[in-house]
C-alpha cells in the first residue's frame, strides 16, 4: 500500500429532475486526480467516460454535466474496461482513494450489480474529514463551498468528474 499517494475521484451519473426531485442512475464519467503527499502536488489526472448498460443521458443531465449522449456514444466504454484502465494507470488496491461524499458506495453498488470487483479497498470520505477538521458537527457543506472557504479558487465547470476530481485534489492537499 502506497500511503504517500491518494487518488481523488469523482463520479457523474445519468440523472433526471422530475418535479424538482433529482434521481441518478448508472455511472457515465469517472474523473481522477492523484496527489503525491510527499511532494505536495497533483501528479496525474485522467477522465473516463462510461457507456451505461440500462440508462441514457437525459437533457437535464447533459445540461448539468456537459456530457452529451453523443460524447458517451463516441468515447464511452463499458464500466469493466474503465475499471481495468483505472487499475492499470492508478494502481488499484495499491493506493488509497478519496472522494467528497460516498462515491465509493455508488461505485461498489454498480460493481456488485454488474458482477465486477471494486478497483480499490482503502477509502477516505473527504467531506467527513473536512467537517471534523473544521468542527462543523452535523452541518453539511458542499465541495465547492468548502474549497472556497479555504481560499482555494475553483477551476472549471462544476459537475464534470475530471474538473471536480482536480479541484478535490487541490483541497485534499491542504487537508492531508
mmCIF file of N, CA, C and O in Angstrom, residues 12 14 72 84 99 111 123 139 154:
data_model
loop_
_atom_site.group_PDB
_atom_site.id
_atom_site.type_symbol
_atom_site.label_atom_id
_atom_site.label_comp_id
_atom_site.label_asym_id
_atom_site.label_seq_id
_atom_site.Cartn_x
_atom_site.Cartn_y
_atom_site.Cartn_z
ATOM 1 N N UNK A 12 -19.799 10.955 -12.163
ATOM 2 C CA UNK A 12 -21.010 11.578 -12.688
ATOM 3 C C UNK A 12 -21.896 10.431 -13.158
ATOM 4 O O UNK A 12 -21.398 9.456 -13.720
ATOM 5 N N UNK A 14 -25.913 9.154 -14.810
ATOM 6 C CA UNK A 14 -27.136 9.538 -15.506
ATOM 7 C C UNK A 14 -28.039 10.184 -14.463
ATOM 8 O O UNK A 14 -28.092 9.729 -13.316
ATOM 9 N N UNK A 72 -20.917 10.159 -25.014
ATOM 10 C CA UNK A 72 -20.921 8.813 -24.433
ATOM 11 C C UNK A 72 -20.851 7.754 -25.532
ATOM 12 O O UNK A 72 -20.126 6.767 -25.424
ATOM 13 N N UNK A 84 -10.499 -1.502 -15.451
ATOM 14 C CA UNK A 84 -9.179 -2.046 -15.808
ATOM 15 C C UNK A 84 -8.184 -0.926 -16.071
ATOM 16 O O UNK A 84 -7.029 -0.993 -15.652
ATOM 17 N N UNK A 99 -12.943 10.636 -2.075
ATOM 18 C CA UNK A 99 -13.933 11.445 -2.787
ATOM 19 C C UNK A 99 -14.615 12.374 -1.794
ATOM 20 O O UNK A 99 -14.407 12.271 -0.585
ATOM 21 N N UNK A 111 -20.714 -1.884 -9.249
ATOM 22 C CA UNK A 111 -19.839 -3.041 -9.470
ATOM 23 C C UNK A 111 -20.565 -4.333 -9.088
ATOM 24 O O UNK A 111 -20.535 -5.317 -9.834
ATOM 25 N N UNK A 123 -10.413 3.691 1.413
ATOM 26 C CA UNK A 123 -11.182 4.859 1.000
ATOM 27 C C UNK A 123 -11.241 5.900 2.111
ATOM 28 O O UNK A 123 -11.367 5.564 3.283
ATOM 29 N N UNK A 139 -23.394 19.853 10.359
ATOM 30 C CA UNK A 139 -23.622 20.718 9.207
ATOM 31 C C UNK A 139 -22.936 20.148 7.962
ATOM 32 O O UNK A 139 -21.756 19.840 7.983
ATOM 33 N N UNK A 154 -11.815 27.786 -7.373
ATOM 34 C CA UNK A 154 -12.417 26.690 -8.122
ATOM 35 C C UNK A 154 -12.067 26.897 -9.585
ATOM 36 O O UNK A 154 -12.240 27.980 -10.120
#
